[in-house]
């Protein structure tokens, strides 16, 4: 019997009511998800035949068909479009035309024109083929409005009909996950749009030589999720968006009366620095667009309690990865070459491991009986392109019922024995105690974010659900290990610095990178216990009183 026959046989047996629902409700019950099942899924999804599972490719579609087949074998109810497992995600390629992108500071002989792709990035527009604006530019510090912190960069300035300029980052007085949200350029654009700005300029502190290294990449093709009608609501009110190097920022401040450096010093001292820059800026962009469709893969277990079955726990794991490099080891999707002979970025841990764990979590629920609330399992498309599959699904879910929680799996680094996990978002809602109890039952601690500078809170799919007001938790292997070789972050950071988004993130890579499938099973057991308690509790998850994300996106308590 070959590998796929064994897998199919095991899946068919799982359809039998081997364990009573009462056992699932037993507080002493501990799952025992088989290691070999985790391994079999990872080996298939990270195989070279998948070509790195990049969004919009045949390799991704084969992987999506594999997940749908597993759902069908398990007995999950189809919860995608038209009674199937696939839920369409309408996407759009945006290609800004570099020769047409321009930013000119001032007028006449004193005008300063920046160079697109060097000290300037003119972004593609999601809705406009072309834009050409000239307007006064106003500096708005970090570009934030935070009344809950008694902080507002827009105090005392009028930006309606004007272009706003802001620096990167955010004040350091807020928690790391909120800071990660606030310092996103997209968040700052939302504040600008709400106040009537017609253009935005993000000022980098990078000198032109360093800025140019990524400017050429950011002026190339990007992708966004559209609405069901095939149109984009994103940033439609802003006519042109741009980023400039430190040199460009200095030029913007030429007639301001103070320098960019002095303005930044004022911000860092806690003083306001918002002001008109006494300059008119002309900005132009042209964008070509191409529509295509990818698919999330969606299966469902209906809840057993008629009073709670319409409340849905959404379990997610992104299925896509970043594809292959070209002959020169370069990839527009983020793959960084560390193997001249191997061009495929297989994504074994990012995120075949998370997808495998999600599938086996579904199997374990079917074996133990449906919980009180309904469960939806979503293998997400296009995470690596900017959380696009989850962004669309959180706004336009294909399943029935109200989403009350999201449990997300992304890149469990199961290449070392872990003794703690990081539960991003847990401290924001009633999901925190649930995550701690589940981990403790498997002998694992829950630790705070050890690398807030990586902004991981806004870099995984749970963030899309948070933005729709849904309490969410994103589980990641932690920094502690009983093995001194991997303790104090050596295991996780060793992967992040050496194998993340590289060709070596594959099965049977080398002696220094070995996937420990039994650690995947341990991680899966924790994930199951978290979802199980959420689904069986009398009360649905709730944001903590006064929590920023709960009040901003969910309306608070």
Coordinates of C-alpha atoms in Angstrom, one line a residue:
X1 CA 0.0 0.0 0.0
X2 CA 1.5 3.3 -1.0
X3 CA 1.6 6.5 1.0
X4 CA -1.6 8.0 -0.5
X5 CA -3.5 4.7 -0.1
X6 CA -2.5 4.5 3.6
X7 CA -3.6 8.1 4.1
X8 CA -6.9 7.6 2.4
X9 CA -7.6 4.4 4.5
X10 CA -6.8 6.3 7.7
X11 CA -9.0 9.1 6.7
X12 CA -12.0 6.8 6.0
X13 CA -11.6 5.2 9.4
X14 CA -11.9 8.6 10.9
X15 CA -15.5 8.9 9.7
X16 CA -16.6 6.3 12.1
X17 CA -18.0 7.5 15.5
X18 CA -15.0 5.9 17.4
X19 CA -15.4 8.1 20.4
X20 CA -18.5 9.5 22.0
X21 CA -19.2 13.2 22.2
X22 CA -19.3 12.9 26.0
X23 CA -15.5 12.1 25.9
X24 CA -14.9 15.3 24.0
X25 CA -16.7 17.2 26.8
X26 CA -14.5 15.4 29.5
X27 CA -12.1 18.0 30.9
X28 CA -9.5 15.3 31.5
X29 CA -9.4 14.3 27.8
X30 CA -6.1 14.9 26.1
X31 CA -5.8 14.5 22.3
X32 CA -3.0 12.3 20.8
X33 CA -2.7 13.5 17.2
X34 CA -0.5 11.0 15.3
X35 CA 3.0 12.2 14.2
X36 CA 2.9 10.3 10.9
X37 CA -0.2 12.2 9.7
X38 CA 1.4 15.5 10.3
X39 CA 4.5 14.3 8.4
X40 CA 2.5 13.0 5.4
X41 CA 0.7 16.3 4.8
X42 CA 4.0 18.3 5.1
X43 CA 5.8 16.0 2.7
X44 CA 3.1 16.4 0.1
X45 CA 2.6 20.1 0.4
X46 CA 6.3 20.9 0.5
X47 CA 7.2 18.6 -2.4
X48 CA 9.0 20.1 -5.4
X49 CA 6.0 19.3 -7.6
X50 CA 4.1 22.1 -5.8
X51 CA 6.7 24.6 -7.1
X52 CA 6.6 26.6 -3.9
X53 CA 2.7 27.0 -3.9
X54 CA 2.8 30.7 -5.0
X55 CA -0.5 32.5 -5.3
X56 CA -2.1 32.1 -8.8
X57 CA 0.1 29.2 -9.9
X58 CA -0.7 25.6 -10.8
X59 CA 1.4 24.5 -7.8
X60 CA -1.0 26.4 -5.5
X61 CA -4.0 24.9 -7.2
X62 CA -2.7 21.3 -6.8
X63 CA -2.1 22.0 -3.1
X64 CA -5.7 23.5 -2.8
X65 CA -7.1 20.3 -4.4
X66 CA -5.1 18.2 -2.0
X67 CA -6.6 20.0 1.0
X68 CA -10.1 19.8 -0.5
X69 CA -9.6 16.1 -1.0
X70 CA -8.5 15.7 2.7
X71 CA -11.6 17.6 3.8
X72 CA -13.8 15.3 1.7
X73 CA -12.1 12.1 3.0
X74 CA -12.5 13.4 6.6
X75 CA -16.2 14.1 6.1
X76 CA -16.1 17.9 6.5
X77 CA -19.1 19.6 5.1
X78 CA -18.3 21.8 2.1
X79 CA -18.6 25.5 3.1
X80 CA -17.2 27.3 0.1
X81 CA -19.0 28.7 -2.9
X82 CA -21.9 26.8 -4.6
X83 CA -21.8 23.9 -2.2
X84 CA -18.1 23.1 -2.8
X85 CA -14.9 23.4 -0.8
X86 CA -13.5 26.3 -2.8
X87 CA -14.3 29.9 -2.0
X88 CA -13.1 32.3 -4.7
X89 CA -10.8 35.2 -3.8
X90 CA -11.0 37.9 -6.5
X91 CA -7.5 39.5 -6.8
X92 CA -5.9 42.1 -8.9
X93 CA -2.3 42.5 -10.2
X94 CA -1.3 46.2 -10.0
X95 CA 1.7 47.3 -12.0
X96 CA 2.7 51.0 -11.6
X97 CA 4.3 52.3 -14.8
X98 CA 7.7 53.5 -13.6
X99 CA 8.3 56.0 -16.4
X100 CA 5.1 57.7 -15.6
X101 CA 5.5 58.0 -11.9
X102 CA 6.7 61.4 -10.7
X103 CA 7.0 63.6 -7.7
X104 CA 8.1 67.2 -8.1
X105 CA 8.7 69.5 -5.2
X106 CA 8.2 73.2 -5.9
X107 CA 7.8 75.0 -9.2
X108 CA 9.9 76.6 -11.9
X109 CA 13.7 76.7 -11.8
X110 CA 13.8 75.8 -8.1
X111 CA 11.7 72.6 -8.6
X112 CA 13.3 69.4 -7.3
X113 CA 12.2 66.2 -9.2
X114 CA 12.9 62.8 -7.5
X115 CA 13.7 59.7 -9.5
X116 CA 11.2 56.8 -9.3
X117 CA 12.9 53.6 -8.3
X118 CA 15.8 55.4 -6.7
X119 CA 14.9 58.0 -4.1
X120 CA 11.1 57.7 -4.8
X121 CA 8.5 55.0 -4.9
X122 CA 5.2 55.8 -6.7
X123 CA 2.7 53.2 -5.7
X124 CA 0.2 51.5 -8.1
X125 CA -3.4 52.6 -7.6
X126 CA -6.1 50.0 -6.9
X127 CA -8.9 51.9 -8.8
X128 CA -7.4 54.8 -11.0
X129 CA -5.6 54.2 -14.3
X130 CA -3.9 57.6 -13.9
X131 CA -3.7 60.4 -11.4
X132 CA -2.1 63.8 -11.7
X133 CA -2.3 66.2 -8.7
X134 CA -0.6 69.4 -7.5
X135 CA -1.3 70.5 -3.9
X136 CA 0.2 71.9 -0.8
X137 CA 2.0 69.4 1.4
X138 CA 1.5 69.2 5.1
X139 CA 3.8 67.3 7.5
X140 CA 1.8 65.3 10.1
X141 CA 4.5 63.7 12.2
X142 CA 3.8 60.0 12.5
X143 CA 0.5 60.5 10.7
X144 CA -1.6 59.1 13.6
X145 CA -4.8 60.1 15.5
X146 CA -5.0 58.3 18.8
X147 CA -7.6 59.9 21.1
X148 CA -7.4 57.0 23.5
X149 CA -3.8 58.0 24.1
X150 CA -4.5 61.7 24.0
X151 CA -2.3 62.0 20.9
X152 CA -3.2 63.4 17.5
X153 CA -0.7 64.4 14.8
X154 CA -3.6 66.2 12.9
X155 CA -4.2 68.7 15.7
X156 CA -3.9 72.3 14.4
X157 CA -3.5 71.4 10.7
X158 CA -6.0 71.3 7.8
X159 CA -5.2 68.6 5.3
X160 CA -8.4 68.5 3.3
X161 CA -7.5 68.7 -0.4
X162 CA -3.8 68.6 0.5
X163 CA -1.0 66.0 0.4
X164 CA 0.2 64.7 3.8
X165 CA 3.7 63.6 4.5
X166 CA 4.6 61.5 7.5
X167 CA 7.6 59.5 8.8
X168 CA 7.6 55.8 9.5
X169 CA 7.1 54.2 12.9
X170 CA 4.9 55.2 15.8
X171 CA 5.4 56.6 19.4
X172 CA 6.7 54.0 21.8
X173 CA 4.1 54.6 24.6
X174 CA 1.7 52.0 23.3
X175 CA 1.9 48.1 23.5
X176 CA 3.9 46.4 20.8
X177 CA 0.9 44.9 18.9
X178 CA -1.0 48.1 18.8
X179 CA 2.2 49.9 17.7
X180 CA 2.6 47.3 14.9
X181 CA -0.9 48.2 13.7
X182 CA -0.4 52.0 14.0
X183 CA 2.9 52.1 12.2
X184 CA 1.6 50.4 9.1
X185 CA 1.5 52.7 6.1
X186 CA -2.0 51.5 5.2
X187 CA -3.2 52.5 8.7
X188 CA -1.7 56.0 8.2
X189 CA -3.4 56.3 4.8
X190 CA -6.7 55.5 6.5
X191 CA -6.3 58.4 8.9
X192 CA -5.3 60.7 5.9
X193 CA -8.4 59.6 3.9
X194 CA -10.7 60.3 6.8
X195 CA -9.4 63.9 6.9
X196 CA -9.8 64.5 3.2
X197 CA -6.1 64.2 2.0
X198 CA -5.7 63.6 -1.7
X199 CA -2.2 62.2 -1.6
X200 CA 0.3 60.7 0.9
X201 CA 4.1 60.7 1.1
X202 CA 5.8 58.3 3.5
X203 CA 9.3 59.6 4.5
X204 CA 12.0 57.0 5.1
X205 CA 15.1 57.6 7.1
X206 CA 17.1 55.5 4.7
X207 CA 19.7 57.2 2.5
X208 CA 19.1 56.9 -1.2
X209 CA 21.8 54.2 -1.7
X210 CA 20.1 51.9 0.7
X211 CA 16.6 53.0 -0.3
X212 CA 17.2 52.1 -3.9
X213 CA 17.8 48.5 -3.0
X214 CA 14.1 47.9 -2.2
X215 CA 12.6 50.8 -4.2
X216 CA 13.0 48.9 -7.5
X217 CA 11.1 46.0 -6.0
X218 CA 8.3 48.0 -4.5
X219 CA 7.7 49.8 -7.8
X220 CA 7.1 46.4 -9.5
X221 CA 3.9 44.4 -9.6
X222 CA 1.8 44.0 -6.4
X223 CA -1.5 42.3 -5.7
X224 CA -4.7 43.3 -3.7
X225 CA -8.0 41.6 -2.9
X226 CA -11.1 43.1 -4.5
X227 CA -14.7 43.0 -3.4
X228 CA -17.3 40.5 -4.6
X229 CA -18.2 42.9 -7.4
X230 CA -14.6 43.0 -8.7
X231 CA -13.9 46.5 -7.6
X232 CA -11.6 47.9 -4.9
X233 CA -12.6 50.2 -2.0
X234 CA -9.0 50.4 -0.8
X235 CA -7.6 53.9 -0.7
X236 CA -9.9 55.0 -3.5
X237 CA -10.0 58.6 -2.1
X238 CA -6.2 59.0 -2.3
X239 CA -5.2 59.8 -5.8
X240 CA -1.4 59.2 -5.5
X241 CA 0.7 57.4 -2.8
X242 CA 4.4 57.8 -2.6
X243 CA 7.4 56.9 -0.5
X244 CA 10.6 58.9 -0.5
X245 CA 14.2 58.5 0.9
X246 CA 15.8 60.7 3.5
X247 CA 17.1 62.9 0.6
X248 CA 13.5 63.3 -0.6
X249 CA 12.4 64.1 2.9
X250 CA 15.0 66.8 3.3
X251 CA 13.8 68.4 0.0
X252 CA 10.3 68.5 1.2
X253 CA 11.5 70.5 4.3
X254 CA 13.6 73.0 2.3
X255 CA 11.2 75.9 2.9
X256 CA 9.6 74.7 6.2
X257 CA 11.7 76.8 8.5
X258 CA 13.0 73.8 10.3
X259 CA 14.8 70.7 9.0
X260 CA 13.4 67.2 8.8
X261 CA 16.0 66.2 11.5
X262 CA 14.7 69.0 13.8
X263 CA 11.1 67.9 13.2
X264 CA 11.9 64.3 14.2
X265 CA 13.7 65.5 17.3
X266 CA 10.5 67.4 18.3
X267 CA 8.5 64.2 17.8
X268 CA 10.9 62.1 19.8
X269 CA 10.7 64.7 22.6
X270 CA 6.9 64.4 22.7
X271 CA 6.3 67.7 21.1
X272 CA 4.0 68.4 18.1
X273 CA 5.8 68.8 14.8
X274 CA 2.8 69.0 12.4
X275 CA 3.0 72.0 10.0
X276 CA 2.5 73.1 6.4
X277 CA 5.8 72.7 4.6
X278 CA 5.3 75.8 2.5
X279 CA 5.7 73.8 -0.7
X280 CA 3.6 72.6 -3.6
X281 CA 4.1 69.0 -4.7
X282 CA 3.1 67.6 -8.0
X283 CA 2.5 63.8 -8.1
X284 CA 1.6 61.5 -11.0
X285 CA 0.9 57.8 -11.4
X286 CA -0.2 55.4 -14.0
X287 CA -1.2 51.8 -13.2
X288 CA -2.1 48.8 -15.3
X289 CA -4.2 46.1 -13.7
X290 CA -5.0 42.4 -14.4
X291 CA -7.7 40.4 -12.6
X292 CA -7.3 36.8 -11.5
X293 CA -8.9 34.5 -9.0
X294 CA -7.4 32.3 -6.3
X295 CA -9.2 30.1 -3.9
X296 CA -9.5 29.6 -0.1
X297 CA -10.4 26.0 0.8
X298 CA -13.3 25.8 3.3
X299 CA -14.8 22.9 5.3
X300 CA -17.2 22.9 8.2
X301 CA -18.2 20.9 11.3
X302 CA -21.7 22.0 12.4
X303 CA -22.1 22.5 16.1
X304 CA -24.1 20.1 18.2
X305 CA -25.9 22.6 20.4
X306 CA -28.9 24.2 18.6
X307 CA -28.5 27.3 20.7
X308 CA -24.9 27.9 19.8
X309 CA -24.4 26.2 16.4
X310 CA -24.9 29.5 14.5
X311 CA -21.7 30.9 16.3
X312 CA -18.6 29.9 14.3
X313 CA -15.0 29.4 15.3
X314 CA -12.8 29.9 12.3
X315 CA -9.5 28.0 12.2
X316 CA -7.1 29.2 9.6
X317 CA -3.7 28.4 8.1
X318 CA -2.3 29.9 4.9
X319 CA -1.7 27.4 2.2
X320 CA 0.4 29.5 -0.1
X321 CA 4.1 30.1 -0.1
X322 CA 6.5 32.2 -2.3
X323 CA 7.3 30.1 -5.3
X324 CA 10.6 30.0 -7.1
X325 CA 13.5 32.3 -7.9
X326 CA 14.7 33.1 -11.3
X327 CA 18.0 31.9 -12.7
X328 CA 19.8 34.6 -10.8
X329 CA 18.3 33.6 -7.5
X330 CA 15.9 36.6 -7.4
X331 CA 12.2 36.4 -6.6
X332 CA 9.7 39.2 -6.6
X333 CA 7.7 37.3 -4.0
X334 CA 10.4 37.4 -1.3
X335 CA 12.4 34.2 -1.7
X336 CA 16.0 34.8 -0.8
X337 CA 18.4 32.4 -2.4
X338 CA 20.7 30.3 -0.3
X339 CA 21.1 27.5 -2.7
X340 CA 22.4 28.2 -6.3
X341 CA 21.2 24.8 -7.5
X342 CA 17.7 24.8 -6.0
X343 CA 15.3 27.5 -7.1
X344 CA 12.2 26.2 -5.3
X345 CA 11.1 27.8 -2.0
X346 CA 9.1 24.8 -0.7
X347 CA 7.8 26.3 2.5
X348 CA 7.8 23.2 4.7
X349 CA 7.4 25.1 7.9
X350 CA 6.0 28.2 6.3
X351 CA 3.3 27.1 6.2
X352 CA 2.8 23.4 5.2
X353 CA 3.3 22.6 8.9
X354 CA 0.4 24.9 9.9
X355 CA -1.9 23.5 7.2
X356 CA -1.1 19.9 8.2
X357 CA -1.9 20.8 11.8
X358 CA -5.2 22.4 10.8
X359 CA -6.2 19.3 8.8
X360 CA -5.4 17.0 11.7
X361 CA -7.2 19.3 14.2
X362 CA -10.3 18.8 12.0
X363 CA -9.8 15.0 12.0
X364 CA -9.6 14.9 15.8
X365 CA -12.8 16.9 16.2
X366 CA -14.6 14.4 13.8
X367 CA -13.2 11.5 15.8
X368 CA -14.3 12.9 19.2
X369 CA -17.6 14.4 18.1
X370 CA -18.9 17.8 17.1
X371 CA -18.5 20.5 19.8
X372 CA -21.3 22.9 20.7
X373 CA -20.4 25.7 18.3
X374 CA -19.6 25.2 14.7
X375 CA -16.1 25.0 13.4
X376 CA -14.9 26.3 10.0
X377 CA -11.5 25.3 8.7
X378 CA -10.0 27.6 6.0
X379 CA -6.8 27.0 4.1
X380 CA -6.0 30.5 3.0
X381 CA -4.7 31.9 -0.3
X382 CA -2.2 34.7 -0.9
X383 CA -1.0 35.4 2.6
X384 CA 2.5 36.0 1.3
X385 CA 1.1 38.7 -0.9
X386 CA -0.3 40.7 2.0
X387 CA -2.9 38.6 3.9
X388 CA -5.1 38.8 0.8
X389 CA -7.0 35.5 1.2
X390 CA -7.8 36.2 4.9
X391 CA -8.6 39.8 4.2
X392 CA -11.3 38.8 1.7
X393 CA -12.6 35.9 3.8
X394 CA -12.9 37.9 7.0
X395 CA -15.0 40.5 5.1
X396 CA -16.9 38.1 2.9
X397 CA -17.1 34.7 4.5
X398 CA -18.6 31.8 2.5
X399 CA -19.9 29.9 5.5
X400 CA -23.2 30.5 7.4
X401 CA -23.3 31.9 10.9
X402 CA -21.6 34.6 13.0
X403 CA -17.8 34.5 13.4
X404 CA -17.0 34.7 17.1
X405 CA -13.3 33.7 17.2
X406 CA -10.3 33.0 14.9
X407 CA -7.5 30.6 15.8
X408 CA -4.7 31.0 13.3
X409 CA -1.7 28.8 12.5
X410 CA 1.3 30.2 10.8
X411 CA 4.8 28.8 10.6
X412 CA 5.0 26.6 13.6
X413 CA 8.8 26.2 13.7
X414 CA 8.9 22.5 14.7
X415 CA 12.6 22.1 14.0
X416 CA 13.4 22.0 17.8
X417 CA 11.8 20.8 21.0
X418 CA 9.8 23.7 22.3
X419 CA 8.6 24.2 25.9
X420 CA 6.7 27.5 25.4
X421 CA 4.4 29.1 22.8
X422 CA 3.6 32.7 21.9
X423 CA -0.1 33.4 21.6
X424 CA -0.3 36.7 19.7
X425 CA -3.5 38.6 20.5
X426 CA -4.3 36.4 23.5
X427 CA -4.0 39.2 26.1
X428 CA -6.5 41.2 24.2
X429 CA -9.6 39.0 24.9
X430 CA -10.9 36.1 26.8
X431 CA -8.9 33.8 24.5
X432 CA -5.8 34.5 26.6
X433 CA -6.8 32.2 29.6
X434 CA -8.0 29.6 27.2
X435 CA -4.7 29.5 25.4
X436 CA -2.8 29.3 28.7
X437 CA -4.9 26.4 30.0
X438 CA -4.5 24.5 26.8
X439 CA -0.8 24.9 26.7
X440 CA -0.4 24.0 30.4
X441 CA -2.3 20.7 29.8
X442 CA 0.5 19.8 27.3
X443 CA 3.2 20.9 29.7
X444 CA 3.9 24.1 27.8
X445 CA 4.1 27.7 28.9
X446 CA 2.6 30.8 27.1
X447 CA 5.2 33.6 26.9
X448 CA 4.9 37.2 25.8
X449 CA 6.1 38.3 22.3
X450 CA 10.0 38.0 22.5
X451 CA 10.6 39.9 19.2
X452 CA 8.1 42.8 19.1
X453 CA 10.4 44.6 16.6
X454 CA 9.4 42.0 14.0
X455 CA 5.8 43.2 14.1
X456 CA 4.5 39.7 13.8
X457 CA 1.0 40.7 15.2
X458 CA 0.1 42.4 11.9
X459 CA 2.0 40.0 9.6
X460 CA -0.3 36.9 9.9
X461 CA -3.9 36.1 8.9
X462 CA -5.5 36.5 12.3
X463 CA -5.0 40.3 11.9
X464 CA -7.6 40.3 9.1
X465 CA -10.2 38.9 11.5
X466 CA -9.1 41.4 14.2
X467 CA -9.8 44.2 11.8
X468 CA -13.3 42.9 11.4
X469 CA -13.9 42.9 15.2
X470 CA -13.4 39.2 15.7
X471 CA -11.2 38.1 18.8
X472 CA -8.3 36.1 17.4
X473 CA -5.2 34.3 18.6
X474 CA -2.2 33.3 16.5
X475 CA 0.0 30.5 17.9
X476 CA 3.7 30.3 17.4
X477 CA 6.5 28.1 18.9
X478 CA 8.4 30.0 21.5
X479 CA 12.0 30.7 22.5
X480 CA 12.3 28.1 25.3
X481 CA 13.6 24.6 24.8
X482 CA 14.9 21.9 27.2
X483 CA 17.6 21.3 24.7
X484 CA 20.4 24.0 25.4
X485 CA 21.2 24.1 21.7
X486 CA 17.8 25.6 20.9
X487 CA 17.0 27.4 24.2
X488 CA 16.8 31.3 24.6
X489 CA 15.6 31.7 21.0
X490 CA 18.3 29.8 19.3
X491 CA 15.8 27.4 17.7
X492 CA 13.3 30.0 16.4
X493 CA 15.8 32.7 15.5
X494 CA 18.1 30.1 13.9
X495 CA 15.3 29.2 11.5
X496 CA 14.3 32.8 10.9
X497 CA 17.8 34.0 10.1
X498 CA 18.9 31.0 8.1
X499 CA 15.9 29.2 6.5
X500 CA 12.9 31.5 6.5
X501 CA 11.8 32.3 2.9
X502 CA 14.7 30.4 1.6
X503 CA 15.1 27.2 -0.4
X504 CA 16.3 25.3 2.7
X505 CA 12.8 25.4 4.3
X506 CA 12.1 22.0 3.0
X507 CA 11.8 18.4 4.2
X508 CA 15.1 16.5 4.5
X509 CA 17.0 19.7 4.0
X510 CA 20.3 19.1 5.8
X511 CA 21.7 17.9 9.2
X512 CA 21.4 21.3 10.7
X513 CA 17.7 21.7 9.8
X514 CA 15.6 18.7 10.8
X515 CA 11.8 18.8 11.1
X516 CA 10.7 17.2 14.3
X517 CA 7.2 15.9 13.4
X518 CA 6.5 14.8 17.0
X519 CA 6.7 18.5 17.9
X520 CA 4.2 19.2 15.2
X521 CA 1.8 16.7 16.8
X522 CA 2.4 18.4 20.2
X523 CA 1.6 21.8 18.7
X524 CA -1.5 20.3 17.0
X525 CA -2.7 19.0 20.4
X526 CA -2.5 22.4 21.9
X527 CA -4.3 23.9 18.9
X528 CA -7.1 21.4 19.3
X529 CA -7.5 22.1 23.0
X530 CA -7.8 25.8 22.4
X531 CA -10.4 25.4 19.7
X532 CA -12.3 22.8 21.8
X533 CA -12.7 25.0 24.8
X534 CA -13.7 28.0 22.7
X535 CA -16.3 25.9 21.0
X536 CA -17.7 24.3 24.1
X537 CA -17.8 27.3 26.5
X538 CA -21.1 28.7 27.6
X539 CA -20.0 32.2 26.6
X540 CA -18.6 33.3 23.3
X541 CA -15.1 35.0 23.3
X542 CA -15.1 38.7 24.2
X543 CA -12.7 41.5 23.9
X544 CA -11.3 42.7 27.2
X545 CA -12.9 45.8 28.6
X546 CA -11.1 48.9 27.2
X547 CA -9.0 47.0 24.7
X548 CA -7.9 49.1 21.8
X549 CA -8.6 46.6 19.1
X550 CA -11.9 45.6 20.6
X551 CA -13.1 49.2 20.8
X552 CA -11.6 50.3 17.5
X553 CA -12.7 47.4 15.4
X554 CA -15.3 45.5 17.5
X555 CA -17.2 48.2 19.3
X556 CA -15.8 47.2 22.7
X557 CA -17.9 45.7 25.5

